[in-house]
CSV table of C-alpha atoms in Angstrom, one decimal:
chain,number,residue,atom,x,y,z
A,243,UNK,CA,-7.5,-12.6,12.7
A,244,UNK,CA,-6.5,-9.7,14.7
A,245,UNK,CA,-9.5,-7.2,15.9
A,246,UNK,CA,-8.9,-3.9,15.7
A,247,UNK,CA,-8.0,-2.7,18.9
A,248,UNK,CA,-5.5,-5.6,19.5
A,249,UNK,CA,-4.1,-4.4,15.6
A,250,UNK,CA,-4.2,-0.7,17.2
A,251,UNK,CA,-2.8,-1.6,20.6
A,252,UNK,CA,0.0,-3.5,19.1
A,253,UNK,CA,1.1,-0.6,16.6
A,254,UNK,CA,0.8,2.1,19.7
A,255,UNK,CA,3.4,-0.3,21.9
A,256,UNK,CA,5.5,-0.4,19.2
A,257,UNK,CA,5.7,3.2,18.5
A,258,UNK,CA,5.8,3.5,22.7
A,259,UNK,CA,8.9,1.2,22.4
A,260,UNK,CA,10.6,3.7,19.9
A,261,UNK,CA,10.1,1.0,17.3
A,262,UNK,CA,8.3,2.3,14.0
A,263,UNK,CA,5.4,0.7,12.7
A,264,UNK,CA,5.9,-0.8,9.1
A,265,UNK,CA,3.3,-2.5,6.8
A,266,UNK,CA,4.0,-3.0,3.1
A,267,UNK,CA,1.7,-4.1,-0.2
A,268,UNK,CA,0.9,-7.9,-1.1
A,269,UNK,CA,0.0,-8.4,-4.7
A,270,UNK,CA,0.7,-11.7,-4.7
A,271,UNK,CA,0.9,-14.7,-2.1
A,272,UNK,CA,4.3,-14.5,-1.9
A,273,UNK,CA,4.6,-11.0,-1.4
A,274,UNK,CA,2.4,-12.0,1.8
A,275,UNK,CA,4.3,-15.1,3.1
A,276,UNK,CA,7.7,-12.6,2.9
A,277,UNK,CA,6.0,-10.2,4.4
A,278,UNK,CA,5.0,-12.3,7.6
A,279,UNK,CA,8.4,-13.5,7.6
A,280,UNK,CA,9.9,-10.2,7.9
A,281,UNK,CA,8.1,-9.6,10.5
A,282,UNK,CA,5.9,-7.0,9.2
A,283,UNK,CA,2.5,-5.0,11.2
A,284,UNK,CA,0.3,-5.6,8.5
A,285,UNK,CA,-0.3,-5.8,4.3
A,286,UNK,CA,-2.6,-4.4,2.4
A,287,UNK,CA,-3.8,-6.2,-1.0
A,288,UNK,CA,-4.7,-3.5,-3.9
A,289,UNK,CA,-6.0,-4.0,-7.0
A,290,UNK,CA,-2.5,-2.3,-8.3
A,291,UNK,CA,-0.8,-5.0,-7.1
A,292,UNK,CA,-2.3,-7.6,-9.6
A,293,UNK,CA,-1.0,-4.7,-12.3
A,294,UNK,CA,2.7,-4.3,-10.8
A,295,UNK,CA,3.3,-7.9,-9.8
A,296,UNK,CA,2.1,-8.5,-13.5
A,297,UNK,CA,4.9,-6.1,-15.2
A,298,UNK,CA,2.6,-2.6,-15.1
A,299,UNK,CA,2.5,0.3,-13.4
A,300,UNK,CA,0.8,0.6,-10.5
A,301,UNK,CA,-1.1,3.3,-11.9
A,302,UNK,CA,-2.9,0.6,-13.9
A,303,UNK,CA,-5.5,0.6,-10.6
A,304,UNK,CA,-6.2,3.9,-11.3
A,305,UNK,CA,-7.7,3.0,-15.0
A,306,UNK,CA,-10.7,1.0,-16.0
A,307,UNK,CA,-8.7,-2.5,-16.3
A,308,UNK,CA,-10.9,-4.2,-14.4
A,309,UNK,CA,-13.6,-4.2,-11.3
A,310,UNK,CA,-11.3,-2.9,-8.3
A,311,UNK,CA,-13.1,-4.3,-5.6
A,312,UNK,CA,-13.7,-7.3,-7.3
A,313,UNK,CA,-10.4,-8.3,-7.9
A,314,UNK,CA,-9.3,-7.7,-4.7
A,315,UNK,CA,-11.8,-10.0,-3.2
A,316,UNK,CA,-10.1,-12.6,-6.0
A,317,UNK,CA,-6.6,-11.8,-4.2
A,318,UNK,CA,-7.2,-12.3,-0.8
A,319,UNK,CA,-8.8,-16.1,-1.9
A,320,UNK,CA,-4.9,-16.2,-3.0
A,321,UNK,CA,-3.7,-14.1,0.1
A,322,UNK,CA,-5.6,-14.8,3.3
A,323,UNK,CA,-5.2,-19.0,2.6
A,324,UNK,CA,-1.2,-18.4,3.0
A,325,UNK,CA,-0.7,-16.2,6.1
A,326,UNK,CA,-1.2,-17.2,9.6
A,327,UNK,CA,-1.5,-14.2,12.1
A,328,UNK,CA,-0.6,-11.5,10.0
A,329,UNK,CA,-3.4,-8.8,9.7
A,330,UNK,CA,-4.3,-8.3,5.5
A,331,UNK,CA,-6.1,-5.1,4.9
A,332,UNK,CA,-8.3,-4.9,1.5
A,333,UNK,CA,-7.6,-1.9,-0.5
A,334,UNK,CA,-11.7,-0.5,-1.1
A,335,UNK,CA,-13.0,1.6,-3.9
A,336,UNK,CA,-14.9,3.9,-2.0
A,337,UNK,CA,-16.3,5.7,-4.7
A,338,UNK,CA,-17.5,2.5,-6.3
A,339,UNK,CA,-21.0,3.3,-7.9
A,340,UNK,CA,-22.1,-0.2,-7.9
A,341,UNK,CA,-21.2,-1.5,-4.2
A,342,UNK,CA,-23.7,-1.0,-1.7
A,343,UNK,CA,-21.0,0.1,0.6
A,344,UNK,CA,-22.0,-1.4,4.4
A,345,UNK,CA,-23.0,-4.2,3.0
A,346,UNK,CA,-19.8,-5.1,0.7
A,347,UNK,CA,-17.6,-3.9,4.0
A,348,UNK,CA,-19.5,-6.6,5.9
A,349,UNK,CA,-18.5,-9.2,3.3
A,350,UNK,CA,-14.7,-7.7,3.3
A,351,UNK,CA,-14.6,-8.7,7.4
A,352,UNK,CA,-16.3,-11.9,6.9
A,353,UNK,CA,-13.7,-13.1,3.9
A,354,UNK,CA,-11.3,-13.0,6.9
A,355,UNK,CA,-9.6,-9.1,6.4
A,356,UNK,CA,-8.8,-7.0,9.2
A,357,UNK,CA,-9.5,-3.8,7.8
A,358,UNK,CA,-9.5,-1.9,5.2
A,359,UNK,CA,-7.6,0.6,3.0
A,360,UNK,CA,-8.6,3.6,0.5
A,361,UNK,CA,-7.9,2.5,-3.0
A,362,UNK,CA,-8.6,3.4,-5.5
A,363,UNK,CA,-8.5,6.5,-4.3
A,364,UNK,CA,-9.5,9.8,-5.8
A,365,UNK,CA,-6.7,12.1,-3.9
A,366,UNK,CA,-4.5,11.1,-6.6
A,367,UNK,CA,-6.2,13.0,-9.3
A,368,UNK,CA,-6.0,16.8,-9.4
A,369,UNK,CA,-7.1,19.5,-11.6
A,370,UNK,CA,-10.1,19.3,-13.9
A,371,UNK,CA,-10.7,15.4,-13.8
A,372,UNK,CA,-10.5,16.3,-9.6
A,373,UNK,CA,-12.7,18.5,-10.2
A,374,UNK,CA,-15.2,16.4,-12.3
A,375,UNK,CA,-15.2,13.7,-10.2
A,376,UNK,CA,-16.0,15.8,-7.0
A,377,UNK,CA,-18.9,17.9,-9.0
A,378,UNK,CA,-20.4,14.3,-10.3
A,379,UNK,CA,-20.7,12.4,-6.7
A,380,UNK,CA,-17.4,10.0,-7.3
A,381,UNK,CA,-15.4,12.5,-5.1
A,382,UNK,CA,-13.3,12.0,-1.9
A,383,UNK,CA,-16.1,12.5,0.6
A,384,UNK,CA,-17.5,8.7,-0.7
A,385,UNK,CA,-14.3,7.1,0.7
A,386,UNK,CA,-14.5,9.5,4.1
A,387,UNK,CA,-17.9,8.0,4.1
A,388,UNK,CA,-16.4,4.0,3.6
A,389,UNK,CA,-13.8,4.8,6.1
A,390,UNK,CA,-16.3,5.5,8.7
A,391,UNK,CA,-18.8,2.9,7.7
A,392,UNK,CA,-15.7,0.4,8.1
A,393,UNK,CA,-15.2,1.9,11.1
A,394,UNK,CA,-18.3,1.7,13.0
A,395,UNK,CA,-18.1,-2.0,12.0
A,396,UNK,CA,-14.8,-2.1,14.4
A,397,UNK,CA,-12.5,-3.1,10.9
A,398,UNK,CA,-8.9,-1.5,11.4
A,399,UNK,CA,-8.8,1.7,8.9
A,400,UNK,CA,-5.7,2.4,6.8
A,401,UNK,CA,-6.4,5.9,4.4
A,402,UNK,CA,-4.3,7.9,2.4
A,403,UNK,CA,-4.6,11.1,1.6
A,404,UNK,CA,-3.0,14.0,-0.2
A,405,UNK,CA,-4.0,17.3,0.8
A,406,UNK,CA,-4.5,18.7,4.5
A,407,UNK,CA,-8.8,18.5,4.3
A,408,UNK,CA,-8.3,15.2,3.3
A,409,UNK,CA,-6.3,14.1,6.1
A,410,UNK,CA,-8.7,16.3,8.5
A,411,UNK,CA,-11.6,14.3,7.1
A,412,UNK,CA,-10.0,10.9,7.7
A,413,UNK,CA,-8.9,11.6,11.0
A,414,UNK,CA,-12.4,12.5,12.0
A,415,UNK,CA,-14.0,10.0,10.5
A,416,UNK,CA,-12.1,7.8,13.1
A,417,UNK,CA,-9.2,6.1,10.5
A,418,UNK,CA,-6.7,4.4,12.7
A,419,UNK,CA,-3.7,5.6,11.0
A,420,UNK,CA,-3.6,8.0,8.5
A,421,UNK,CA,-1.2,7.6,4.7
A,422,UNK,CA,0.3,11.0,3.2
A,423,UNK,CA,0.8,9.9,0.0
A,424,UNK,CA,3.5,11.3,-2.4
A,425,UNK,CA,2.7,10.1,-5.4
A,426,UNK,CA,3.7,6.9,-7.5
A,427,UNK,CA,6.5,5.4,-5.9
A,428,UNK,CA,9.9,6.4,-8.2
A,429,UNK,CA,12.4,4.0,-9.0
A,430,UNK,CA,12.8,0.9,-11.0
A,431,UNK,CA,11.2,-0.3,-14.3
A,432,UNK,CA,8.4,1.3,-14.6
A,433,UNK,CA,8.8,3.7,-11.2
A,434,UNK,CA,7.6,7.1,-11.6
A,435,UNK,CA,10.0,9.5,-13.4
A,436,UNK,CA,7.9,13.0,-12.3
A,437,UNK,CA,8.0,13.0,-8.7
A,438,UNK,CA,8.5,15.6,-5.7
A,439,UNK,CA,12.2,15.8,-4.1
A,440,UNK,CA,12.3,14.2,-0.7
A,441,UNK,CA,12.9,17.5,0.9
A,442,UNK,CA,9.3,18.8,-0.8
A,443,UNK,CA,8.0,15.1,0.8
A,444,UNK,CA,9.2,15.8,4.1
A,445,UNK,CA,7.6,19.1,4.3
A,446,UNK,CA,4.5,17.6,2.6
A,447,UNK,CA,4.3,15.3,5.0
A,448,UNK,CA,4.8,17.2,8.2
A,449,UNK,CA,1.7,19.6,6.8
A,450,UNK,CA,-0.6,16.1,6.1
A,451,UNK,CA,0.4,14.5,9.9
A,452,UNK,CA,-0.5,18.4,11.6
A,453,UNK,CA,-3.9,18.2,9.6
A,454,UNK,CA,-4.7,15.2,10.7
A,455,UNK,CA,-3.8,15.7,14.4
A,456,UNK,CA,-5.5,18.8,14.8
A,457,UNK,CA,-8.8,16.6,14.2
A,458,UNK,CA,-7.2,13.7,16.2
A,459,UNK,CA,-4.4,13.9,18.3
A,460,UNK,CA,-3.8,9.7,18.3
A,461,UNK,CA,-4.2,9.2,15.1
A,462,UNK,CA,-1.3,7.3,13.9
A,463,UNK,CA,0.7,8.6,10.8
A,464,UNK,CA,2.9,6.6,8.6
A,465,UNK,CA,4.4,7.9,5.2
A,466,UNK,CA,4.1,6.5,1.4
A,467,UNK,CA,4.7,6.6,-1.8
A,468,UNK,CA,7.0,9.2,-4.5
A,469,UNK,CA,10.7,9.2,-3.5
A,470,UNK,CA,10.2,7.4,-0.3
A,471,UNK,CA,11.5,4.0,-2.2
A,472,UNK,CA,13.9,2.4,0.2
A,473,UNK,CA,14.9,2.0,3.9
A,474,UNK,CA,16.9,4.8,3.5
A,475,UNK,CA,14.4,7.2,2.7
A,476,UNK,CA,11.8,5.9,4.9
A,477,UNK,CA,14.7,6.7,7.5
A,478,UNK,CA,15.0,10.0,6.8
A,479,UNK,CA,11.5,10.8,6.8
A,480,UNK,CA,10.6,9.5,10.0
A,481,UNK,CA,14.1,10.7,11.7
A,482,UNK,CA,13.7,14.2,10.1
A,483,UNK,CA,9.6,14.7,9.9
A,484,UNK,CA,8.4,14.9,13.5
A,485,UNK,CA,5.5,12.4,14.5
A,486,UNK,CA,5.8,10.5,11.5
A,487,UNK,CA,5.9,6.8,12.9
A,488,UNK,CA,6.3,4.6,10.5
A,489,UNK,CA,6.1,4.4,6.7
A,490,UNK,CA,4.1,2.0,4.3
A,491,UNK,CA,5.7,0.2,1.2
A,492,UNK,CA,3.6,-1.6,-1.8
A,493,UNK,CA,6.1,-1.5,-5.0
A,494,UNK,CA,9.1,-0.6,-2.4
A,495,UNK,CA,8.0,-4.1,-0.6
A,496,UNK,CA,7.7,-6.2,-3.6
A,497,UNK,CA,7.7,-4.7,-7.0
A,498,UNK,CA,11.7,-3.3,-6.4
A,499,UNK,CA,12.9,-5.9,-4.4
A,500,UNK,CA,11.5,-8.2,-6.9
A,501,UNK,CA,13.2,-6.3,-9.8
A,502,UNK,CA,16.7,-6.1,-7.9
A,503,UNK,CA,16.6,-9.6,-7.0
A,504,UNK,CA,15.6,-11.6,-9.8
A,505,UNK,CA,18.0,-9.4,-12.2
A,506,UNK,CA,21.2,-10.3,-10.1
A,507,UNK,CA,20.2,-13.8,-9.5
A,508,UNK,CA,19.5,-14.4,-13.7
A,509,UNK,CA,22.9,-12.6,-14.6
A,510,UNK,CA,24.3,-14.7,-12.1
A,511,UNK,CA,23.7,-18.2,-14.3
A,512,UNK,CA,25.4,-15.6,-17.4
A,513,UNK,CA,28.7,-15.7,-15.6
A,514,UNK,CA,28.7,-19.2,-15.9
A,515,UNK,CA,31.7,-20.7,-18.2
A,516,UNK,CA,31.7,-23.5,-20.6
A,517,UNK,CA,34.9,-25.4,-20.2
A,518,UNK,CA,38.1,-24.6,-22.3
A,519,UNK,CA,38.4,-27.7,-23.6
A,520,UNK,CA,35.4,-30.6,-24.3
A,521,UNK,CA,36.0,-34.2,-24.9
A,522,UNK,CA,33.6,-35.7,-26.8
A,523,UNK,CA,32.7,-39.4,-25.9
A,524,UNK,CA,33.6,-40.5,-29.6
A,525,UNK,CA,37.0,-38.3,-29.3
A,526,UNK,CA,37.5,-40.4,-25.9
A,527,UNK,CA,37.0,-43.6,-27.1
């Protein structure tokens, strides 16, 4: 297992090599074994990836379907077992009213994860549920809080965030790399349909990295999420959003590929052709 600063060192080299740092979301073992096999930095295991490796959206983590934190201590029993040196994040309910949150971080480092993630996370929520949340102690300040408590225990810290406090917060807090998240990833099945344009991502993302510098200057910043779906958007995010160095995939890494794959593999047996003419043995005889 890496430690942090070997995980941190490794991810600043590459970016020093002009080579962009990539991690991606394991919901599954598989999902991990491919992803060490690609060759990527790191995976993170959510609770949403039970739901979108199962057929559902990946907003299903945001909902009551289940103990977040306690499934994804299920998954990396699944996960961790199956990969050899590649560094698995958990994804941590920070605002989890029934964790004792140093302690449970503790237990996250000793199952054998490298760091940790945000999720759930309330910066996807807006409005007067936002607001609720925030007024009734369940608000984003509670994962600032886990971030840092992760932190000071030396795990590697992975956040997203949505707005430019948040991402001031984070960096502060000392997170290793900060997430601008642009909403549920579009595309496929049971991809988002309402999403911002990848212009109104870019510029999103620019504001989120400049928030987040201006608290830490080496903070590193990798994009997510909304119409960033494919290599070729991740592309032209990093080539066109300055200081972006990297982006991070969960139902880009698995869920599509997943979808595109199997489809054109199944269809593939559907071309298959019975012959013109069949001899029965009796007929042969």
């Amino acid at each position: 297992m890496s430690t942090r600063s070997e995980l941190v060192d490794r991810l600043r080299a590459k970016v020093a090599q002009g080579r962009p740092i990539i991690g991606g979301g394991a919901g599954t073992g598989l999902s991990a074994k491919c992803a060490e096999a690609a060759g990527l930095d790191f995976v993170v295991i959510y609770n949403s990836g039970r739901f979108r490796m199962a057929g559902r959206s990946s907003m299903a983590g945001l909902m009551p379907y289940g103990d977040a934190n306690a499934i994804v201590m299920e998954m990396g029993t699944e996960v961790l077992p199956v990969v050899r040196d590649l560094p698995v994040l958990a994804g941590v309910c920070g605002t989890d009213p029934f964790r004792l949150m140093p302690q449970f971080l503790r237990t996250v480092a000793e199952a054998g994860f490298s760091g940790v993630q945000n999720y759930p996370t309330v910066c996807l929520f807006d409005g007067i549920i936002r607001a609720n949340l925030e007024e009734t102690g369940l608000g984003f300040d509670k994962e600032v809080d886990m971030i840092a408590a992760a932190h000071a225990l030396d795990l590697f810290t992975c956040t997203y965030v949505a707005n430019p406090d948040e991402a001031a917060a984070m960096a502060e807090a000392g997170a290793d790399v900060v997430v601008p998240h642009m909403g549920l990833t579009t595309s496929g099945m049971i991809g988002a349909r309402t999403a911002l344009s990848l212009a109104e991502a870019k510029e999103k993302v620019a504001e989120l990295a400049a928030a987040a510098r201006a608290k830490n200057p080496d903070v590193l910043v990798v994009c997510h999420g909304g119409p960033i779906h494919s290599p070729t958007e991740a592309a032209e995010v990093i080539r066109d959003v300055p200081g972006v160095q990297g982006f991070l995939g969960a139902s880009s890494m698995e869920r599509l590929p997943t979808e595109v794959a199997m489809v054109d593999h199944m269809r593939s047996y559907l071309q298959i052709e019975l012959p013109s003419t069949t001899t029965t043995p009796t007929e042969a005889s």
